[in-house]
PDB file of C-alpha atoms in Angstrom:
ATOM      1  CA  UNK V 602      73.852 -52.848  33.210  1.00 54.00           C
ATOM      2  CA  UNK V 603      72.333 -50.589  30.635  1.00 69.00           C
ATOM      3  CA  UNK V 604      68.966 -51.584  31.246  1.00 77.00           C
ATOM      4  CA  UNK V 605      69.357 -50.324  35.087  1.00 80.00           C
ATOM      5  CA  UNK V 606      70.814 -48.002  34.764  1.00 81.00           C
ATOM      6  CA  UNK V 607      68.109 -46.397  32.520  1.00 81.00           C
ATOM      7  CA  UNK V 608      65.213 -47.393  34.407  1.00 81.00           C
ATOM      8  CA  UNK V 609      67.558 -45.627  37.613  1.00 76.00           C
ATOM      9  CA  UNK V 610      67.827 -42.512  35.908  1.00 78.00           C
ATOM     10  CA  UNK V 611      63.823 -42.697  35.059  1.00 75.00           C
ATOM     11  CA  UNK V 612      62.828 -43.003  38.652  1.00 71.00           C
ATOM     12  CA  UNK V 613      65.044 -40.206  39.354  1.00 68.00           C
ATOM     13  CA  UNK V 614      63.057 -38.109  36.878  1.00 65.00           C
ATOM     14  CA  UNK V 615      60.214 -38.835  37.976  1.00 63.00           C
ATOM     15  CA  UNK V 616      60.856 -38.129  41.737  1.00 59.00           C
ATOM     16  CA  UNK V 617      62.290 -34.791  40.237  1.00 55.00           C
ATOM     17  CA  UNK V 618      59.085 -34.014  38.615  1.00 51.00           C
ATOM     18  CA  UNK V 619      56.748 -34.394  41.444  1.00 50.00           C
ATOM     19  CA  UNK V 620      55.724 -32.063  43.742  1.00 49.00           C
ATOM     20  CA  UNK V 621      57.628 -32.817  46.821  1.00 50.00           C
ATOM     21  CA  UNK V 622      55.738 -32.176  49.411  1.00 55.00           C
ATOM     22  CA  UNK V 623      52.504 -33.571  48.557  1.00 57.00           C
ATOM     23  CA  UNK V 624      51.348 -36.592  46.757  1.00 57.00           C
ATOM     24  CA  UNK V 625      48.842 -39.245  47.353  1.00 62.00           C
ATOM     25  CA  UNK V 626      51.620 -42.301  47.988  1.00 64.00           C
ATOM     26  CA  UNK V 627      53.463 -40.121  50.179  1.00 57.00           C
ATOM     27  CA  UNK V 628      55.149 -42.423  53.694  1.00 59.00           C
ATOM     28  CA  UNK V 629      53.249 -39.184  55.735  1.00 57.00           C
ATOM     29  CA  UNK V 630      50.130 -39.680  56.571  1.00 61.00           C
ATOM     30  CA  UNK V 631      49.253 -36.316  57.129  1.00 55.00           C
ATOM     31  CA  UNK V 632      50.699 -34.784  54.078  1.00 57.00           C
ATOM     32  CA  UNK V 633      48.846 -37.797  51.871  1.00 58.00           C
ATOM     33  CA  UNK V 634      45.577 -35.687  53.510  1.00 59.00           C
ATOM     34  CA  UNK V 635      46.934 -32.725  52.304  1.00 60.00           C
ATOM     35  CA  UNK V 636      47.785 -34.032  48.534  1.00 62.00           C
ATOM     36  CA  UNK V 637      43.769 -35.513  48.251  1.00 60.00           C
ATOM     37  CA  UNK V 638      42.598 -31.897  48.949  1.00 66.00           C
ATOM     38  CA  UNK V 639      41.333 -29.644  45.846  1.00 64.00           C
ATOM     39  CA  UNK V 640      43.451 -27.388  44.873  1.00 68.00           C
ATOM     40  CA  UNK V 641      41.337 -25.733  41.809  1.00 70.00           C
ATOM     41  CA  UNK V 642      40.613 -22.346  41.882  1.00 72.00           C
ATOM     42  CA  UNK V 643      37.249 -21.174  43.067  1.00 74.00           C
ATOM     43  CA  UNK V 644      37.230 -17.806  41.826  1.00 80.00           C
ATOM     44  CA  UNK V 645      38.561 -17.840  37.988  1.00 81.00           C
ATOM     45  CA  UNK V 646      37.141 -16.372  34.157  1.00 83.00           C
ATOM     46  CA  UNK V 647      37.083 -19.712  32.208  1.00 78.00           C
ATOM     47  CA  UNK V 648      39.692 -21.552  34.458  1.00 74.00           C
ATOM     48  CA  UNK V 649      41.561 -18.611  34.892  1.00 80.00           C
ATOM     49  CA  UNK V 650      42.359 -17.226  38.544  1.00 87.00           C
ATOM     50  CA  UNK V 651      41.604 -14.139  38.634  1.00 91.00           C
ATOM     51  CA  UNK V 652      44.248 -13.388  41.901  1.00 92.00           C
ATOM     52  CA  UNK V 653      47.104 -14.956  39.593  1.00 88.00           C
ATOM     53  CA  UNK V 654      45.737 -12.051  36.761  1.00 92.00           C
ATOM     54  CA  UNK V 655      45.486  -9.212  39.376  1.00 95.00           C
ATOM     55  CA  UNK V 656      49.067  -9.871  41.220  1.00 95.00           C
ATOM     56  CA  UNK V 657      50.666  -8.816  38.403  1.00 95.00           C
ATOM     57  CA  UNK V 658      49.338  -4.694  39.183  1.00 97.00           C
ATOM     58  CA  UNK V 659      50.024  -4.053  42.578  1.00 97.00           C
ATOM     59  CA  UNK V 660      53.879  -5.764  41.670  1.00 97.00           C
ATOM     60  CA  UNK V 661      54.521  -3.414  38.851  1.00 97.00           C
ATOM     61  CA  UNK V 662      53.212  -0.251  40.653  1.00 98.00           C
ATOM     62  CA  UNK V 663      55.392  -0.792  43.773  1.00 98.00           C
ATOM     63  CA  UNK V 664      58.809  -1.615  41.568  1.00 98.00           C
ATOM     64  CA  UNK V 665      57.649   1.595  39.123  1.00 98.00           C
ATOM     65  CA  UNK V 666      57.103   3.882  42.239  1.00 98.00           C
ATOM     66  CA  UNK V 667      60.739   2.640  43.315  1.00 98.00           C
ATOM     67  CA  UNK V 668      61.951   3.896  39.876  1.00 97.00           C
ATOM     68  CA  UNK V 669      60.406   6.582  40.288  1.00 97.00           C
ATOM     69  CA  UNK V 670      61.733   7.574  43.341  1.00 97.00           C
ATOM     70  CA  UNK V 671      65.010   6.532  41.947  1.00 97.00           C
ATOM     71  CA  UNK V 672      64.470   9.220  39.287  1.00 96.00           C
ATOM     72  CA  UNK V 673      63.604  12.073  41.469  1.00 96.00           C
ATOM     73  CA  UNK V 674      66.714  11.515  43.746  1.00 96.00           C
ATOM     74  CA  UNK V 675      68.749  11.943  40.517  1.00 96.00           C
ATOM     75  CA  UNK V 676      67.072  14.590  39.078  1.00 96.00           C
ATOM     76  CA  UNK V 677      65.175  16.539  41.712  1.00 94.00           C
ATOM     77  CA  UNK V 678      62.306  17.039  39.436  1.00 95.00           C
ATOM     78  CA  UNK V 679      59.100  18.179  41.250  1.00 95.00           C
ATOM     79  CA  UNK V 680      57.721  15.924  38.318  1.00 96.00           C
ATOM     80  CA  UNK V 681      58.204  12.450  39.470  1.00 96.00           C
ATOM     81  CA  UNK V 682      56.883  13.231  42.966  1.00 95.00           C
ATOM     82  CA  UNK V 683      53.197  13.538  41.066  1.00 96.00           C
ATOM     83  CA  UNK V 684      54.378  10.442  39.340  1.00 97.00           C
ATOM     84  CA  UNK V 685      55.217   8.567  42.806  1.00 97.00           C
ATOM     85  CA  UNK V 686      52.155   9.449  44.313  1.00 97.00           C
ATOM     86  CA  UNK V 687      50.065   8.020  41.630  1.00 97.00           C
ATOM     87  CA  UNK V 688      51.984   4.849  40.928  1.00 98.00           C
ATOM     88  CA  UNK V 689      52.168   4.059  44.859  1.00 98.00           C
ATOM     89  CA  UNK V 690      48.625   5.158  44.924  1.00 98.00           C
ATOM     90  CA  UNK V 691      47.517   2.374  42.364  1.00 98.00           C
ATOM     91  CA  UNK V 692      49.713   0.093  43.359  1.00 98.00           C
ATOM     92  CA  UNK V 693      47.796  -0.102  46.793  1.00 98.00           C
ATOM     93  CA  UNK V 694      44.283  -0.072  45.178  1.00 98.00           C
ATOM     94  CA  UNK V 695      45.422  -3.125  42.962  1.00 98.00           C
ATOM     95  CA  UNK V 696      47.245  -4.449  45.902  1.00 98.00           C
ATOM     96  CA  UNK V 697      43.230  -4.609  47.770  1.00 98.00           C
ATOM     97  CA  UNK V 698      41.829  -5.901  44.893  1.00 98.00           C
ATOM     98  CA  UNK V 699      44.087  -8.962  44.688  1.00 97.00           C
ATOM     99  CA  UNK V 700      44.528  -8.750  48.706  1.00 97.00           C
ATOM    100  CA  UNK V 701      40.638  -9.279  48.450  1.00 97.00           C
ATOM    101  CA  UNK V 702      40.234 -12.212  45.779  1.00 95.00           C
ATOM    102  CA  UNK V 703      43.402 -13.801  47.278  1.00 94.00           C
ATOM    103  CA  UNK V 704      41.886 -14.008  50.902  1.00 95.00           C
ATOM    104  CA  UNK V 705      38.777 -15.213  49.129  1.00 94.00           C
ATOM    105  CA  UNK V 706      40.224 -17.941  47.523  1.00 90.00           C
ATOM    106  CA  UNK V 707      42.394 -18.923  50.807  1.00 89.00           C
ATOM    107  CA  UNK V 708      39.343 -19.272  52.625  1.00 91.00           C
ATOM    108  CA  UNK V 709      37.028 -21.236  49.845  1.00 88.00           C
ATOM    109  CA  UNK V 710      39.350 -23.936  48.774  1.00 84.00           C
ATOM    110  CA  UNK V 711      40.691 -26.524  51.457  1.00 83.00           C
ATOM    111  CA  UNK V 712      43.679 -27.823  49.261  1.00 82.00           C
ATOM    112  CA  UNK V 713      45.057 -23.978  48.960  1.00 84.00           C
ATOM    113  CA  UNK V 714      44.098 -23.181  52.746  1.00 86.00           C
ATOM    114  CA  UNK V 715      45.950 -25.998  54.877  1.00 84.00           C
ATOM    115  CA  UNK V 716      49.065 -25.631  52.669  1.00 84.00           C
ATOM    116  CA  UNK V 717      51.272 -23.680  55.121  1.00 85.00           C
ATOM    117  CA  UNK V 718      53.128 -22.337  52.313  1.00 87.00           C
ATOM    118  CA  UNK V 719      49.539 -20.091  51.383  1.00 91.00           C
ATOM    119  CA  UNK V 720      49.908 -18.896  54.820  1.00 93.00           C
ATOM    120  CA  UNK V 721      53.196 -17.914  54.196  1.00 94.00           C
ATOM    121  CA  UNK V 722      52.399 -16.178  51.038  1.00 95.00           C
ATOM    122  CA  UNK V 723      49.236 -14.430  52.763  1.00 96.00           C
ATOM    123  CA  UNK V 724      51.407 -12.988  55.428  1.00 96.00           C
ATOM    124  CA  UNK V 725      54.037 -11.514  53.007  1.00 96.00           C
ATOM    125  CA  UNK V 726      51.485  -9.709  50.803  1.00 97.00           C
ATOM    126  CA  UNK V 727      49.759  -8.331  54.027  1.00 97.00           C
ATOM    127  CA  UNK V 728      53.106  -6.549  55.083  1.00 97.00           C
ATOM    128  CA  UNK V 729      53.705  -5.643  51.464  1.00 98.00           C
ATOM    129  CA  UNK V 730      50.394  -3.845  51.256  1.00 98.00           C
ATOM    130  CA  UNK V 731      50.740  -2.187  54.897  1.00 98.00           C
ATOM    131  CA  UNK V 732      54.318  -1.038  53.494  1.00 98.00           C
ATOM    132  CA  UNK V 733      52.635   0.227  50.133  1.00 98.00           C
ATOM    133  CA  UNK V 734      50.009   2.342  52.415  1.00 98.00           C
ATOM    134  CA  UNK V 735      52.139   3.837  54.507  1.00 98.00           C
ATOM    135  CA  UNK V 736      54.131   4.415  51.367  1.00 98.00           C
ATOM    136  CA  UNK V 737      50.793   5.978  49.602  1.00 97.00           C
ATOM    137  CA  UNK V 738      49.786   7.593  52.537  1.00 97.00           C
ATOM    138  CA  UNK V 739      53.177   9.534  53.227  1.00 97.00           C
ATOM    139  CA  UNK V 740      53.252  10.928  49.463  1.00 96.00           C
ATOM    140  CA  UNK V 741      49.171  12.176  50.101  1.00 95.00           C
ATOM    141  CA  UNK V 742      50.050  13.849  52.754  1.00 96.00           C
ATOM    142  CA  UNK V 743      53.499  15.155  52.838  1.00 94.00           C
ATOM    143  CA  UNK V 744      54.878  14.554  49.525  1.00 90.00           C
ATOM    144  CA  UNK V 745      58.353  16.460  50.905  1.00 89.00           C
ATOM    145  CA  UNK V 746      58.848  13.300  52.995  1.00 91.00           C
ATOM    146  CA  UNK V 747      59.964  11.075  49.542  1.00 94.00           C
ATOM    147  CA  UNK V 748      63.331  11.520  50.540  1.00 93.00           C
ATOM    148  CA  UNK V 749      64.655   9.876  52.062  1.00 94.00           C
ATOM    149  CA  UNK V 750      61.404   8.311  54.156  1.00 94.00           C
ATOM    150  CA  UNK V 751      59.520   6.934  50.701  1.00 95.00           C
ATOM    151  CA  UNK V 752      62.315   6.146  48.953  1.00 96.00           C
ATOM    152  CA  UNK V 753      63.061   4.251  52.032  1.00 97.00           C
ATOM    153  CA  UNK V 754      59.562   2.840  52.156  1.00 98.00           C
ATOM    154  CA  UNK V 755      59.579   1.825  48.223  1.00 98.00           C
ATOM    155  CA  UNK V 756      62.981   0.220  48.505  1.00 98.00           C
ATOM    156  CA  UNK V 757      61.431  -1.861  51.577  1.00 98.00           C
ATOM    157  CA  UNK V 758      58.356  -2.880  49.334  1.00 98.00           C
ATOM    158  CA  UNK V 759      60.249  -3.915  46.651  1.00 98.00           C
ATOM    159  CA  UNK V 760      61.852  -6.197  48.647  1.00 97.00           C
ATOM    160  CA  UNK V 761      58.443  -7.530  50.506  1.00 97.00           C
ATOM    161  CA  UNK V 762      57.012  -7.961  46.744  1.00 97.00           C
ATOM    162  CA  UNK V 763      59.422 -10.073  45.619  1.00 96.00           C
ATOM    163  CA  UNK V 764      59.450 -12.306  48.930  1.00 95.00           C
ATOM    164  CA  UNK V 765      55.556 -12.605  48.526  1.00 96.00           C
ATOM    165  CA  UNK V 766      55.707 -13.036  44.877  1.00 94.00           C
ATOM    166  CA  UNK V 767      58.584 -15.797  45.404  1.00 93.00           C
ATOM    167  CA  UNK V 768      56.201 -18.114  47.974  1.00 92.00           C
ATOM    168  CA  UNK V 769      53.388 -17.422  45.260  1.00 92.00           C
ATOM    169  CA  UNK V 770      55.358 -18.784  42.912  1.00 90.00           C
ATOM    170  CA  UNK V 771      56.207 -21.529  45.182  1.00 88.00           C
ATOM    171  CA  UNK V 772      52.281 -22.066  45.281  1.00 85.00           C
ATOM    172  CA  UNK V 773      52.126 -22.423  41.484  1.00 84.00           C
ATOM    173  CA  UNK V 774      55.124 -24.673  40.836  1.00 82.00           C
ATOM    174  CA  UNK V 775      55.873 -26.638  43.860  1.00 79.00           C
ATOM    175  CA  UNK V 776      51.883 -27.300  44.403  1.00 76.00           C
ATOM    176  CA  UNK V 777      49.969 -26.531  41.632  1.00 77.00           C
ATOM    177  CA  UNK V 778      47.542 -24.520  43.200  1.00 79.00           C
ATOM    178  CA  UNK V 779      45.670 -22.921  40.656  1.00 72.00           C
ATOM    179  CA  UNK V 780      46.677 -24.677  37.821  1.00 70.00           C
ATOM    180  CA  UNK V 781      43.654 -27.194  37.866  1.00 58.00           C
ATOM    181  CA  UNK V 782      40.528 -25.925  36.141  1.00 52.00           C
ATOM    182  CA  UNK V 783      37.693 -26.323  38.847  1.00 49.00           C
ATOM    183  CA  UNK V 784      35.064 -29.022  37.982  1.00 54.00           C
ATOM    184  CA  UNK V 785      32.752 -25.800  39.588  1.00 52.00           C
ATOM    185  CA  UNK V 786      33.208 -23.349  36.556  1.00 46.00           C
TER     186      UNK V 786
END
């Protein structure tokens, strides 16, 4: 009893430490297809994806400029609008640049692009980034408008960061996608 019981609780492991929604002895045909794919990253610095490094930018501008904004509501202090304006500023210039090598890395690896959880993560960041301009664009042009419309519009891309940045974490852990180092590099 001993004996099965361990060898039980080691198949459980195991089927907890897979990925499970694609592997290669999977019953699905279809999602065996999907588990033989590549899944390395095409566009990395010595096996290092260089959309995982840049994600990190546009994610800690849009929860600053939400501080920010936070800050300026409580103290009223002509300050922080400058503050906003740059911080939602460079949060959408690093939200292109890792809009740009994310899109690029979508298109050039087959095991990341039929995943329809990297479809799900692409369309998540887009809205973010739409939010973050509008966002930018309203402090560039009528920085008066931060409350309540930007604080509004910083609360709301918050929200869409952490719902990309969850399904890009799903990407990482659940599939592995860009965890391989490409046999390319």
């Amino acid at each position: 009893m001993g004996e099965n019981t361990r060898q039980a609780e080691e198949r459980e492991i195991e089927r907890e430490e897979a990925p499970p929604e694609a592997h290669s002895d999977h019953p699905n045909p279809q999602i065996r297809q999907v588990a033989d794919k590549d899944i390395s990253s095409a566009i990395a610095v010595a096996g290092h994806p260089i959309h995982a490094m840049l994600v990190h930018f546009p994610i800690a501008f849009v929860m600053a400029t939400l501080g920010v904004d936070i800050f300026y509501w409580w103290s009223a202090n002509p300050f922080w609008l400058e503050v906003g304006m740059w911080a939602a500023g460079a949060a959408f210039v690093f939200g292109v640049l890792a809009a740009i090598v994310g899109t690029l890395e979508l298109l050039a690896v087959p095991g990341i692009r039929v995943r329809v959880a990297s479809w799900n993560h692409a369309i998540a960041a887009m809205v973010m980034l739409a939010i973050v301009a509008a966002n930018a664009g309203l402090r560039i042009t009528n920085p008066e408008a931060v409350l309540p419309g930007g604080l509004m519009l910083s609360l709301l891309s918050a929200m869409a960061a952490g719902f990309a940045g969850w399904h890009g974490g799903k990407l990482v852990f659940d599939h592995g996608i860009g965890t391989v180092i490409s046999t390319r590099q």
